[in-house]
Structures are given as structure tokens and as C-alpha cells.
Amino acid sequence: MKLILEQSFDYSINEDVEKGFYIEGIFSTANVFNGNNRLYKKEILEREIDSLIESKVKNKSAFGELGHSMNTDINLDRVSIITTELKWDGDNVIGKAKVLDTPMGKIAKVLVKEGKLGISSRGTGTVDEDNYVNDDFKLITYDLVGDPSNQGSWVNGIYEMNQSIKIEDVKKEYHRKIWQVLTDIEKSL
């Protein structure tokens, strides 16, 4: 069986003092060819999402790494996230994962805050001659990556305290304040 890795970037970030730092957004998409020219039929992806929820998400063991491992085992020294929620919205799998306070999780936080990271499925299976993922596909986990194949998925940052605040809004407010200070300095000259 061949290792199958898929990647996407559309997720947002939440940070809550009590709840921690999270990413959320599109984790997978069915019924479209991705950047690897593979298509996941929705019924196969639904089966695997249901299985991952029952076997790992509910048991708090859906760990993901920073970067894809090239094997099926989870390398605990590379763990950066734990997936906490998965649900469907049309053909998109919307997920949420806690970014852990591990060495790789700390790196992931910086990368997400300062740039963009993707979320990527890791699984095993085969692909037919038309590049459809076959029924033998088994979803292992989701990992954080820098080069996603699911092109509709980029990071949208959100800080979550008592209310959600998008990172983009924080940056805009910061830039507005800087601009105001510079304008005030210029007026005083």
C-alpha cells in the first residue's frame, strides 16, 4: 500500500488563555482534484472522517506533526497539534486542532502567527488510473505543512478570549495606531 499525503491551508487560529491556541478551517475537500491531481470521493472520505472521530478525536489521540512523516507512525517528538473537531460543510471537512505546547507546537505557533501554514491529511491507500483515491484509503491523521495540495485552504488567524478577534484585525489596528503616531509626529514638526 502507498502512503497518501494531502495538504490544505484554509484554517484560522484561536487563542484563549484557558482553552489554548487553536487552528481551524478546511482540513480536507471531497469531489475535486487537488494539487496532487487526486480526487477523494465523498463517501470514502466520510467513512474515514467518521472513523478518525470515533477512534482518535473522541479519545484525544488524534495527534499531528509539524511536517509530514513519511511513514504511518506518529512521531511523538514531532507532534504539534491534536485534532479536536471534524465536521462536514458541503464537500469540505471543517476541522479544529489545538496547537500543543510542545517544541514543534511552539514553532507552529510562530509560523502560523507570522506567515502561513497548511493542514494536510496523511493516510495510506492506492489511486486508480483516473487519479481517484480507492476504497482502500485509510486516514491516519492531519499534519501541519508548508506546501498544501488543497489550494482552497489558507490560514486565517483568530485570537479567542471572551470574543473572537481575527489576527488580521489586530494587525490592522496596530498599523492604524502606528500611522496615527507617525501622523502626530509629522504634525508636531
mmCIF file of C-alpha atoms in Angstrom:
data_model
loop_
_atom_site.group_PDB
_atom_site.id
_atom_site.type_symbol
_atom_site.label_atom_id
_atom_site.label_comp_id
_atom_site.label_asym_id
_atom_site.label_seq_id
_atom_site.Cartn_x
_atom_site.Cartn_y
_atom_site.Cartn_z
ATOM 1 C CA MET A 1 0.000 0.000 0.000
ATOM 2 C CA LYS A 2 1.237 3.507 -0.866
ATOM 3 C CA LEU A 3 1.368 6.378 1.672
ATOM 4 C CA ILE A 4 -1.034 9.159 0.591
ATOM 5 C CA LEU A 5 -0.471 12.708 1.855
ATOM 6 C CA GLU A 6 -2.824 15.652 1.172
ATOM 7 C CA GLN A 7 -2.433 19.245 2.239
ATOM 8 C CA SER A 8 -4.553 22.371 2.613
ATOM 9 C CA PHE A 9 -4.150 25.856 4.073
ATOM 10 C CA ASP A 10 -7.578 27.303 4.863
ATOM 11 C CA TYR A 11 -7.856 27.412 8.607
ATOM 12 C CA SER A 12 -7.899 30.078 11.263
ATOM 13 C CA ILE A 13 -6.279 30.469 14.656
ATOM 14 C CA ASN A 14 -7.900 30.880 18.043
ATOM 15 C CA GLU A 15 -6.076 31.639 21.272
ATOM 16 C CA ASP A 16 -7.802 31.532 24.640
ATOM 17 C CA VAL A 17 -5.937 31.725 27.936
ATOM 18 C CA GLU A 18 -7.949 28.817 29.341
ATOM 19 C CA LYS A 19 -8.524 26.859 26.145
ATOM 20 C CA GLY A 20 -5.177 27.368 24.435
ATOM 21 C CA PHE A 21 -4.126 28.142 20.891
ATOM 22 C CA TYR A 22 -6.139 26.598 18.036
ATOM 23 C CA ILE A 23 -6.238 26.349 14.281
ATOM 24 C CA GLU A 24 -9.489 25.781 12.448
ATOM 25 C CA GLY A 25 -10.796 25.707 8.916
ATOM 26 C CA ILE A 26 -10.881 23.412 5.901
ATOM 27 C CA PHE A 27 -8.902 20.243 6.631
ATOM 28 C CA SER A 28 -9.950 18.228 3.511
ATOM 29 C CA THR A 29 -12.128 18.556 0.426
ATOM 30 C CA ALA A 30 -14.008 15.805 -1.413
ATOM 31 C CA ASN A 31 -15.000 15.520 -5.077
ATOM 32 C CA VAL A 32 -12.383 17.900 -6.516
ATOM 33 C CA PHE A 33 -8.931 17.209 -7.885
ATOM 34 C CA ASN A 34 -6.318 18.647 -5.543
ATOM 35 C CA GLY A 35 -2.822 19.933 -6.295
ATOM 36 C CA ASN A 36 -1.554 16.339 -6.343
ATOM 37 C CA ASN A 37 -4.152 15.581 -9.051
ATOM 38 C CA ARG A 38 -6.017 13.203 -6.723
ATOM 39 C CA LEU A 39 -9.739 13.127 -6.025
ATOM 40 C CA TYR A 40 -11.326 11.775 -2.857
ATOM 41 C CA LYS A 41 -14.879 10.549 -3.322
ATOM 42 C CA LYS A 42 -17.065 11.932 -0.558
ATOM 43 C CA GLU A 43 -18.300 8.514 0.597
ATOM 44 C CA ILE A 44 -14.701 7.318 1.132
ATOM 45 C CA LEU A 45 -13.676 10.497 2.916
ATOM 46 C CA GLU A 46 -16.865 10.445 5.051
ATOM 47 C CA ARG A 47 -16.110 6.893 6.157
ATOM 48 C CA GLU A 48 -12.555 7.835 7.127
ATOM 49 C CA ILE A 49 -13.545 11.058 8.891
ATOM 50 C CA ASP A 50 -16.152 9.122 10.912
ATOM 51 C CA SER A 51 -13.526 6.502 11.755
ATOM 52 C CA LEU A 52 -10.950 9.127 12.808
ATOM 53 C CA ILE A 53 -13.532 10.854 15.026
ATOM 54 C CA GLU A 54 -14.509 7.587 16.730
ATOM 55 C CA SER A 55 -11.030 6.099 17.089
ATOM 56 C CA LYS A 56 -8.866 9.165 17.784
ATOM 57 C CA VAL A 57 -10.647 12.514 18.108
ATOM 58 C CA LYS A 58 -13.056 11.338 20.825
ATOM 59 C CA ASN A 59 -10.171 9.600 22.618
ATOM 60 C CA LYS A 60 -7.936 12.694 22.485
ATOM 61 C CA SER A 61 -5.289 10.879 20.471
ATOM 62 C CA ALA A 62 -5.572 12.497 17.005
ATOM 63 C CA PHE A 63 -2.040 13.876 17.148
ATOM 64 C CA GLY A 64 -0.460 15.547 14.138
ATOM 65 C CA GLU A 65 3.102 16.521 13.385
ATOM 66 C CA LEU A 66 4.814 19.654 12.166
ATOM 67 C CA GLY A 67 5.694 18.458 8.675
ATOM 68 C CA HIS A 68 4.704 15.143 7.148
ATOM 69 C CA SER A 69 6.321 11.970 8.330
ATOM 70 C CA MET A 70 6.976 9.552 5.509
ATOM 71 C CA ASN A 71 5.599 6.624 7.491
ATOM 72 C CA THR A 72 2.326 5.707 9.173
ATOM 73 C CA ASP A 73 3.528 6.061 12.774
ATOM 74 C CA ILE A 74 3.044 9.281 14.728
ATOM 75 C CA ASN A 75 6.478 10.521 15.798
ATOM 76 C CA LEU A 76 5.711 11.841 19.273
ATOM 77 C CA ASP A 77 8.792 14.075 19.267
ATOM 78 C CA ARG A 78 7.353 15.894 16.215
ATOM 79 C CA VAL A 79 3.772 16.314 17.494
ATOM 80 C CA SER A 80 2.499 19.890 17.167
ATOM 81 C CA ILE A 81 -1.322 19.579 17.167
ATOM 82 C CA ILE A 82 -4.196 17.452 18.356
ATOM 83 C CA THR A 83 -7.347 17.479 16.234
ATOM 84 C CA THR A 84 -10.370 18.218 18.434
ATOM 85 C CA GLU A 85 -13.258 18.565 15.940
ATOM 86 C CA LEU A 86 -14.148 17.460 12.414
ATOM 87 C CA LYS A 87 -17.442 18.156 10.632
ATOM 88 C CA TRP A 88 -18.776 18.489 7.098
ATOM 89 C CA ASP A 89 -19.782 21.664 5.282
ATOM 90 C CA GLY A 90 -20.772 20.590 1.775
ATOM 91 C CA ASP A 91 -17.720 18.855 0.323
ATOM 92 C CA ASN A 92 -15.336 20.446 2.848
ATOM 93 C CA VAL A 93 -14.202 18.869 6.089
ATOM 94 C CA ILE A 94 -14.054 21.654 8.658
ATOM 95 C CA GLY A 95 -11.660 20.898 11.464
ATOM 96 C CA LYS A 96 -10.284 22.352 14.630
ATOM 97 C CA ALA A 97 -6.999 21.416 16.279
ATOM 98 C CA LYS A 98 -5.260 22.563 19.417
ATOM 99 C CA VAL A 99 -1.681 23.691 18.863
ATOM 100 C CA LEU A 100 0.189 21.979 21.668
ATOM 101 C CA ASP A 101 2.835 23.427 23.968
ATOM 102 C CA THR A 102 5.439 21.008 22.599
ATOM 103 C CA PRO A 103 8.675 22.136 20.921
ATOM 104 C CA MET A 104 7.077 21.599 17.486
ATOM 105 C CA GLY A 105 3.834 23.223 18.649
ATOM 106 C CA LYS A 106 5.772 26.323 19.717
ATOM 107 C CA ILE A 107 7.385 26.501 16.291
ATOM 108 C CA ALA A 108 3.974 26.013 14.661
ATOM 109 C CA LYS A 109 2.501 28.920 16.675
ATOM 110 C CA VAL A 110 5.211 31.266 15.443
ATOM 111 C CA LEU A 111 4.866 30.089 11.841
ATOM 112 C CA VAL A 112 1.084 30.493 11.897
ATOM 113 C CA LYS A 113 1.240 33.928 13.525
ATOM 114 C CA GLU A 114 3.991 35.266 11.277
ATOM 115 C CA GLY A 115 3.228 33.516 7.999
ATOM 116 C CA LYS A 116 1.096 30.725 6.628
ATOM 117 C CA LEU A 117 0.959 27.023 7.335
ATOM 118 C CA GLY A 118 -1.175 24.351 5.770
ATOM 119 C CA ILE A 119 -3.073 21.419 7.184
ATOM 120 C CA SER A 120 -2.603 18.100 5.433
ATOM 121 C CA SER A 121 -4.130 14.654 5.606
ATOM 122 C CA ARG A 122 -1.863 11.641 5.969
ATOM 123 C CA GLY A 123 -3.165 8.232 5.020
ATOM 124 C CA THR A 124 -2.480 5.002 3.171
ATOM 125 C CA GLY A 125 -4.101 3.578 0.079
ATOM 126 C CA THR A 126 -3.968 3.407 -3.675
ATOM 127 C CA VAL A 127 -5.113 5.579 -6.565
ATOM 128 C CA ASP A 128 -6.783 4.325 -9.766
ATOM 129 C CA GLU A 129 -5.754 5.225 -13.342
ATOM 130 C CA ASP A 130 -8.055 8.291 -13.248
ATOM 131 C CA ASN A 131 -6.379 9.501 -10.010
ATOM 132 C CA TYR A 132 -9.383 8.729 -7.823
ATOM 133 C CA VAL A 133 -8.375 7.572 -4.346
ATOM 134 C CA ASN A 134 -9.522 3.951 -3.992
ATOM 135 C CA ASP A 135 -11.739 2.380 -1.348
ATOM 136 C CA ASP A 136 -8.647 1.004 0.471
ATOM 137 C CA PHE A 137 -7.774 4.531 1.706
ATOM 138 C CA LYS A 138 -7.182 4.784 5.475
ATOM 139 C CA LEU A 139 -6.887 8.252 7.035
ATOM 140 C CA ILE A 140 -4.186 8.328 9.705
ATOM 141 C CA THR A 141 -4.130 11.966 10.880
ATOM 142 C CA TYR A 142 -3.701 15.608 9.894
ATOM 143 C CA ASP A 143 -0.283 17.310 9.961
ATOM 144 C CA LEU A 144 0.816 20.935 9.628
ATOM 145 C CA VAL A 145 2.755 21.576 6.416
ATOM 146 C CA GLY A 146 4.211 24.414 4.386
ATOM 147 C CA ASP A 147 3.083 23.298 0.925
ATOM 148 C CA PRO A 148 -0.537 22.140 0.762
ATOM 149 C CA SER A 149 -2.194 20.380 -2.134
ATOM 150 C CA ASN A 150 -5.721 21.506 -1.155
ATOM 151 C CA GLN A 151 -5.330 25.012 -2.590
ATOM 152 C CA GLY A 152 -8.563 26.406 -1.092
ATOM 153 C CA SER A 153 -7.142 26.306 2.419
ATOM 154 C CA TRP A 154 -5.006 29.152 3.815
ATOM 155 C CA VAL A 155 -4.637 30.349 7.422
ATOM 156 C CA ASN A 156 -6.990 32.973 8.845
ATOM 157 C CA GLY A 157 -5.830 33.920 12.307
ATOM 158 C CA ILE A 158 -8.216 34.421 15.212
ATOM 159 C CA TYR A 159 -7.454 35.152 18.843
ATOM 160 C CA GLU A 160 -10.247 33.898 21.063
ATOM 161 C CA MET A 161 -10.593 35.346 24.538
ATOM 162 C CA ASN A 162 -14.065 36.423 25.642
ATOM 163 C CA GLN A 163 -14.731 37.101 21.963
ATOM 164 C CA SER A 164 -13.048 36.085 18.731
ATOM 165 C CA ILE A 165 -10.636 38.578 17.220
ATOM 166 C CA LYS A 166 -9.037 37.936 13.832
ATOM 167 C CA ILE A 167 -5.275 38.323 13.690
ATOM 168 C CA GLU A 168 -5.783 40.442 10.563
ATOM 169 C CA ASP A 169 -7.950 42.848 12.621
ATOM 170 C CA VAL A 170 -5.274 43.040 15.326
ATOM 171 C CA LYS A 171 -2.644 43.815 12.661
ATOM 172 C CA LYS A 172 -4.907 46.482 11.065
ATOM 173 C CA GLU A 173 -5.481 48.145 14.444
ATOM 174 C CA TYR A 174 -1.744 48.024 15.187
ATOM 175 C CA HIS A 175 -0.958 49.605 11.794
ATOM 176 C CA ARG A 176 -3.691 52.213 12.328
ATOM 177 C CA LYS A 177 -2.144 53.176 15.684
ATOM 178 C CA ILE A 178 1.364 53.337 14.195
ATOM 179 C CA TRP A 179 0.046 55.515 11.354
ATOM 180 C CA GLN A 180 -1.648 57.807 13.890
ATOM 181 C CA VAL A 181 1.569 58.167 15.916
ATOM 182 C CA LEU A 182 3.555 58.960 12.749
ATOM 183 C CA THR A 183 0.913 61.483 11.660
ATOM 184 C CA ASP A 184 1.010 63.126 15.105
ATOM 185 C CA ILE A 185 4.828 63.321 14.979
ATOM 186 C CA GLU A 186 4.716 64.806 11.494
ATOM 187 C CA LYS A 187 2.191 67.453 12.610
ATOM 188 C CA SER A 188 4.398 68.420 15.547
ATOM 189 C CA LEU A 189 7.436 69.015 13.315
#
